[in-house]
């Protein structure tokens, strides 16, 4: 009866499912039939392979694509922002003023940046679960024991695949542990900056216009992959489109969406609403205020924290959107799985129990503060902790190490640890003081009144630990990295000592959190996923996991919640109107180069556009591709209604926002006179 | 033994006590001897009476002084800011552009503004405690019963004094209930704006320079009191000083410091550190972000929330300073009374119990959210609640009403309710949405997971309640006010209904909070105060209570925590240097009038100065007075070290910051050409 009802529900849902352009699809189970039925376009395996290998992951949070055979990479300005900011100095502020390399020799090396291309994606569920009773039968082992076995299998598989293919190999759990995929990435580690617009045009409108439309951002930048000190030879790249796109045109987005929570049960969504998001917002609000206040004290202060502030404002706006979404009664539809419907012993019950365990004794908060380091918010602490853990983890066999210290991750870890990026002492003191104060202020709430107080003054402790630490010096980092445990234990660096002091409790918290929250959640969601497979077959897509996905959709405007009709395209004329209405104050302060170019620019060139693609953070920098496989835009945002894409997708108002390739060409031609790049892209 | 020790301690503390210019003294027990001993100046009763009656309270949060026989009032620009902002429109933005009335007729009436002058200050402790066993013996009645009797006595006394004197009479509890004073105020309700500088010079440096020194603010404004539509005839006013002041010169500050917590016990300070301040900061952070984000969306948005944002940033900076202060181990000196030292049955124990009661079942938070209205943050709600309560309270005998609805307060209450100040629908929706979301986000934390959820969408609820409410229209307010309970209960105004709906629970919370927290605290602090009198006599000053106080101190620089020497005066030249270093960006954006006047201005004119006076919020606008009784400055801030003045005063680095009268004259003369005012002040 229940099974029949579930199937019926699934069928009832299916039409709506098919009508909306929903889904962040795996390339090997792309919805070819749906697309053919709805748009009459046949997705071929060749098309898919070409797009897959033309798409790249940019570092640890963005997407990109190859757009020339000489390794030229298109991504968003904001995806490359941290890198661009790191390359900037008060004297040569390319973040503020933009950059264009007139020759290959002028292209600037970006320390610590990696580009990953998905060369392999393979279902390895059976191998990961080897030694564990799985499938429909109840697991024979306790979840934490099963997870231990899985972890060991994963570590072994990653090593074997890496040896066999020469790729960077990573197992990713899909469908919350229902399926495991082995991804093999070709990694480019020599990445150089080719072109970036001024931040005032890349992020025109800043926080006030973030997640809004109409919009006017040249949110694009070019990098280049090098191999052996020469531009990389690339087989798969996307041709640049010079013909434009039309309202209603079918387009694809290929990229690395970061995270969605669409499989969440009612009780898990309640945890997000009542625990996770309120805490995240509390942290974001205070950081935004602290950094803004610091920035307002001086021009150089502003420069030092600009990108971090932008990122925090972005997170804050997202979290508010999600929190308001979860507070809307209509979001809580009856189709969401819940304990009430599923009863005891159900995966839903296990999910509830795991969330309760996270609440117990403030485990969730303590894990966040100590293991995730939120109470020690500073690069100096992150570096010190990594050095400390690296020393101890390397003493263990590969399979027993914390995941991020396994052999497959060591190269990236070491490269990032030794990357010589600027770290400002004053900003570090500011952030550490504030996060230690946050810890102190929440002591009674999380630990209780009678816990022994740490008799440390947050400001004095932060000053001492930051000023006294030498790990901001790359040579010292190398020395400690090479010296292993002996060097760590002999160090009198105050930050190394602090990291060492909290390492035991932090590992304990991580172990508890993994065993009592993460492993049971993974097991329960795997059960839920299996139930869903049984009902719906593979006509489903997994939650986003920062692995390669394909979305489809069309160019389409919408009606906003005030009833206003929003057209799908903006044009160059609009940016000048917007800047004037804001009296050219920041972040609407067009650069003199743009103001001077006003007469030369073609006011009718399309600027940004909206589409119905189902995307989410991580998709930033994704190529937007027409049916001929040409790049027509670079996706950089969703509108405000897309913020609930995390939990549920609807194409009524939710839109992806992209920068049109035409405005990039107009900028290269009339602002930067970047003839070398125009030639490389094939501009006529 | 204990008594001896206490006396010994008091003696040990006394020299330090005398060395520092500590204290916000009552005029009738001013420390004449201390001042004579230390500075050789004899404070006479005539001097004191003259200064008392020349000093005024400005509205509900600031100080001021009369500076001419024709009712001219000097205060800070920031004290008058809300008023100035209310008088501004997009077309005539006197907040942004400043204002100068060339004739009496041009002076603009300020709706809802009151000026109060202290004409009477009398100890009425015995009358307030009539019917209650007091003194050294333990109270015969339960604290809440005693408080009820006191409340009735106070209501009766206020009525009797008002009838007898014709003044506005208010009983204020001093020494936390150790002493009660009857204050009689002459109230001026027809107040008009005479002169205000542009906000960019009144608040030059804005939030980044707030609580900092060196400083450059012409934080001054002139108003005028009218009676019978004519400038008020004033007997006591301060003469303007044109001779300047010197480093080390003895000066006085007369004003209305708002609140200090210097009598707090260790356990009460812990409550502030662990409960009160973290919650206040949490609220301030989110409001600052929400309002800043709104302001950044448009020029008119910015104008609408400017003053509220300034106030929030000010509170945030104060709360961070206090929180960091309370997290400093050195602040927790052994001289602070505590349960550990005093034992059970001590007042210290009762204070701890009262604070524990505030923690119990989140009483403190619920009281704040509902009774103090923090969950319904909007003017529309405040008005609706006042209308609702006024209707019900007026049905009761005077002595049984909530304090703010007693006869003595009705005139002000009605005037403020009917004041036609601008209320912007968009700002109201923004604030109410955010505070309802804050309530929802804290539901699990404060009420628990299993409480029934209010199934309201914060954004939809806020839109509906604000858009649907008519109480922003003064005529409708008057109609509801005059219609009493019948009009309230017949209203289908959504905000009136919301206020009505939560009124019962809110009153319940208020009653619990008064009975379980406030009354026991008052009783216990009264006991503590009596113990202290017995040890020290009247050689003490009470915590600040927004009643008239006198501080003494000298012009003096200091060494900041980085070791830099800070000189006591800044000069006109400095403001141009500071603006240039900040590239004239807001809030360092000097107006064109100032930039144009650069050549005309005398660069050597003193701008702001620091003194050792013990002051706190509420003192803003206080006249700074030399020994001859002339006004030499208007106090507008403390430095960052003065933020802990709330708990403890030290003259090592803590400084009051004032605007020098000379920079006011230079501005009137060279920027505004305000000859009428210069003549009135007696400028040569």
PDB file of C-alpha atoms in Angstrom, chain A residues 207-208 212 273-275 278 281-282 285-286 288-290 293 295-299 302 316-317 320 323-324 327-329 352 356 359 433-434 437 440-441 444-445 449 453 455-459 463 467 561-562 578 581-583 585 588, chain B residues 207-208 212 273-275 278 281-282 285-286 288-290 293 295-299 302 316-317 320 323-324 327-329 352 356 359 433-434 437 440-441 444-445 449 453 455-459 463 467 561-562 578 581-583 585 588:
ATOM      1  CA  UNK A 207      26.648  43.564  -2.674  1.00  0.00           C
ATOM      2  CA  UNK A 208      23.501  45.654  -3.403  1.00  0.00           C
ATOM      3  CA  UNK A 212      19.623  40.742  -8.378  1.00  0.00           C
ATOM      4  CA  UNK A 273      16.368  26.146   9.736  1.00  0.00           C
ATOM      5  CA  UNK A 274      16.745  26.131  13.505  1.00  0.00           C
ATOM      6  CA  UNK A 275      20.429  25.394  14.094  1.00  0.00           C
ATOM      7  CA  UNK A 278      20.904  30.836  12.408  1.00  0.00           C
ATOM      8  CA  UNK A 281      24.085  34.037   9.869  1.00  0.00           C
ATOM      9  CA  UNK A 282      25.236  34.994  13.329  1.00  0.00           C
ATOM     10  CA  UNK A 285      26.770  39.265  10.390  1.00  0.00           C
ATOM     11  CA  UNK A 286      29.550  39.839  12.865  1.00  0.00           C
ATOM     12  CA  UNK A 288      30.771  41.572   7.850  1.00  0.00           C
ATOM     13  CA  UNK A 289      30.540  44.320  10.461  1.00  0.00           C
ATOM     14  CA  UNK A 290      34.059  43.764  11.791  1.00  0.00           C
ATOM     15  CA  UNK A 293      34.561  48.723  10.097  1.00  0.00           C
ATOM     16  CA  UNK A 295      37.924  48.763   5.790  1.00  0.00           C
ATOM     17  CA  UNK A 296      36.388  52.127   6.577  1.00  0.00           C
ATOM     18  CA  UNK A 297      39.419  53.149   8.617  1.00  0.00           C
ATOM     19  CA  UNK A 298      41.708  53.600   5.630  1.00  0.00           C
ATOM     20  CA  UNK A 299      42.178  53.121   1.911  1.00  0.00           C
ATOM     21  CA  UNK A 302      39.910  48.573   2.387  1.00  0.00           C
ATOM     22  CA  UNK A 316      25.259  36.427   4.169  1.00  0.00           C
ATOM     23  CA  UNK A 317      22.856  37.201   1.346  1.00  0.00           C
ATOM     24  CA  UNK A 320      19.258  35.108   4.535  1.00  0.00           C
ATOM     25  CA  UNK A 323      16.583  31.174   6.051  1.00  0.00           C
ATOM     26  CA  UNK A 324      13.606  33.186   4.773  1.00  0.00           C
ATOM     27  CA  UNK A 327      10.594  30.018   7.267  1.00  0.00           C
ATOM     28  CA  UNK A 328       7.999  30.017   4.488  1.00  0.00           C
ATOM     29  CA  UNK A 329       5.253  27.513   5.343  1.00  0.00           C
ATOM     30  CA  UNK A 352      16.458  12.678  12.919  1.00  0.00           C
ATOM     31  CA  UNK A 356      19.668  15.182  17.486  1.00  0.00           C
ATOM     32  CA  UNK A 359      22.458  19.101  18.936  1.00  0.00           C
ATOM     33  CA  UNK A 433      40.416  38.680  18.151  1.00  0.00           C
ATOM     34  CA  UNK A 434      36.856  38.681  16.885  1.00  0.00           C
ATOM     35  CA  UNK A 437      35.664  36.925  21.427  1.00  0.00           C
ATOM     36  CA  UNK A 440      34.109  33.587  24.739  1.00  0.00           C
ATOM     37  CA  UNK A 441      30.708  35.210  24.229  1.00  0.00           C
ATOM     38  CA  UNK A 444      27.738  29.948  28.530  1.00  0.00           C
ATOM     39  CA  UNK A 445      25.420  29.097  25.659  1.00  0.00           C
ATOM     40  CA  UNK A 449      28.053  28.402  33.090  1.00  0.00           C
ATOM     41  CA  UNK A 453      36.711  29.658  31.991  1.00  0.00           C
ATOM     42  CA  UNK A 455      41.223  33.144  31.475  1.00  0.00           C
ATOM     43  CA  UNK A 456      42.527  34.600  28.270  1.00  0.00           C
ATOM     44  CA  UNK A 457      41.945  38.069  27.001  1.00  0.00           C
ATOM     45  CA  UNK A 458      40.887  37.640  23.332  1.00  0.00           C
ATOM     46  CA  UNK A 459      42.643  40.775  22.110  1.00  0.00           C
ATOM     47  CA  UNK A 463      48.000  39.961  19.230  1.00  0.00           C
ATOM     48  CA  UNK A 467      52.646  38.878  16.079  1.00  0.00           C
ATOM     49  CA  UNK A 561       7.409  39.254  -6.548  1.00  0.00           C
ATOM     50  CA  UNK A 562       6.341  42.899  -6.930  1.00  0.00           C
ATOM     51  CA  UNK A 578      22.310  52.596 -13.175  1.00  0.00           C
ATOM     52  CA  UNK A 581      20.999  56.886 -10.462  1.00  0.00           C
ATOM     53  CA  UNK A 582      23.505  55.895  -7.772  1.00  0.00           C
ATOM     54  CA  UNK A 583      25.520  59.088  -8.318  1.00  0.00           C
ATOM     55  CA  UNK A 585      29.158  56.068  -5.573  1.00  0.00           C
ATOM     56  CA  UNK A 588      28.510  51.765  -8.755  1.00  0.00           C
TER      57      UNK A 588
ATOM     58  CA  UNK B 207      31.799  55.205  12.478  1.00  0.00           C
ATOM     59  CA  UNK B 208      35.540  54.703  11.792  1.00  0.00           C
ATOM     60  CA  UNK B 212      38.677  57.663  18.535  1.00  0.00           C
ATOM     61  CA  UNK B 273      29.411  39.309  29.927  1.00  0.00           C
ATOM     62  CA  UNK B 274      27.758  35.988  29.146  1.00  0.00           C
ATOM     63  CA  UNK B 275      24.130  36.879  28.431  1.00  0.00           C
ATOM     64  CA  UNK B 278      26.428  38.734  23.539  1.00  0.00           C
ATOM     65  CA  UNK B 281      25.858  42.396  19.934  1.00  0.00           C
ATOM     66  CA  UNK B 282      24.051  39.681  18.050  1.00  0.00           C
ATOM     67  CA  UNK B 285      25.452  43.096  14.078  1.00  0.00           C
ATOM     68  CA  UNK B 286      22.448  41.913  12.142  1.00  0.00           C
ATOM     69  CA  UNK B 288      23.835  47.065  11.015  1.00  0.00           C
ATOM     70  CA  UNK B 289      24.196  44.641   8.107  1.00  0.00           C
ATOM     71  CA  UNK B 290      20.517  44.781   7.144  1.00  0.00           C
ATOM     72  CA  UNK B 293      22.614  46.658   2.697  1.00  0.00           C
ATOM     73  CA  UNK B 295      21.276  51.938   2.249  1.00  0.00           C
ATOM     74  CA  UNK B 296      23.613  50.705  -0.453  1.00  0.00           C
ATOM     75  CA  UNK B 297      20.714  50.049  -2.815  1.00  0.00           C
ATOM     76  CA  UNK B 298      19.986  53.704  -3.520  1.00  0.00           C
ATOM     77  CA  UNK B 299      20.723  57.291  -2.573  1.00  0.00           C
ATOM     78  CA  UNK B 302      20.693  55.850   2.334  1.00  0.00           C
ATOM     79  CA  UNK B 316      27.794  48.165  18.344  1.00  0.00           C
ATOM     80  CA  UNK B 317      31.134  49.860  18.965  1.00  0.00           C
ATOM     81  CA  UNK B 320      32.271  45.452  21.569  1.00  0.00           C
ATOM     82  CA  UNK B 323      32.482  42.909  25.874  1.00  0.00           C
ATOM     83  CA  UNK B 324      36.242  42.978  25.285  1.00  0.00           C
ATOM     84  CA  UNK B 327      36.693  39.408  28.814  1.00  0.00           C
ATOM     85  CA  UNK B 328      39.865  40.952  30.207  1.00  0.00           C
ATOM     86  CA  UNK B 329      40.936  39.044  33.323  1.00  0.00           C
ATOM     87  CA  UNK B 352      22.950  36.086  41.756  1.00  0.00           C
ATOM     88  CA  UNK B 356      19.608  33.189  37.523  1.00  0.00           C
ATOM     89  CA  UNK B 359      18.242  33.051  32.676  1.00  0.00           C
ATOM     90  CA  UNK B 433      10.896  41.278   8.472  1.00  0.00           C
ATOM     91  CA  UNK B 434      14.352  41.060   9.948  1.00  0.00           C
ATOM     92  CA  UNK B 437      13.096  36.369  11.186  1.00  0.00           C
ATOM     93  CA  UNK B 440      11.959  32.617  14.237  1.00  0.00           C
ATOM     94  CA  UNK B 441      15.654  31.799  14.023  1.00  0.00           C
ATOM     95  CA  UNK B 444      14.628  26.545  19.150  1.00  0.00           C
ATOM     96  CA  UNK B 445      17.262  28.253  21.235  1.00  0.00           C
ATOM     97  CA  UNK B 449      12.178  22.452  19.686  1.00  0.00           C
ATOM     98  CA  UNK B 453       5.639  26.880  15.688  1.00  0.00           C
ATOM     99  CA  UNK B 455       3.369  29.196  10.968  1.00  0.00           C
ATOM    100  CA  UNK B 456       3.932  32.694   9.720  1.00  0.00           C
ATOM    101  CA  UNK B 457       6.236  33.714   6.952  1.00  0.00           C
ATOM    102  CA  UNK B 458       8.248  36.668   8.381  1.00  0.00           C
ATOM    103  CA  UNK B 459       8.431  38.550   5.081  1.00  0.00           C
ATOM    104  CA  UNK B 463       4.546  43.281   4.447  1.00  0.00           C
ATOM    105  CA  UNK B 467       1.271  47.970   4.350  1.00  0.00           C
ATOM    106  CA  UNK B 561      47.860  51.178  23.869  1.00  0.00           C
ATOM    107  CA  UNK B 562      50.335  51.208  20.948  1.00  0.00           C
ATOM    108  CA  UNK B 578      42.690  63.427   7.509  1.00  0.00           C
ATOM    109  CA  UNK B 581      44.526  60.529   3.562  1.00  0.00           C
ATOM    110  CA  UNK B 582      41.076  58.997   3.118  1.00  0.00           C
ATOM    111  CA  UNK B 583      40.805  60.360  -0.437  1.00  0.00           C
ATOM    112  CA  UNK B 585      35.576  59.164   0.607  1.00  0.00           C
ATOM    113  CA  UNK B 588      35.558  61.740   5.344  1.00  0.00           C
TER     114      UNK B 588
END
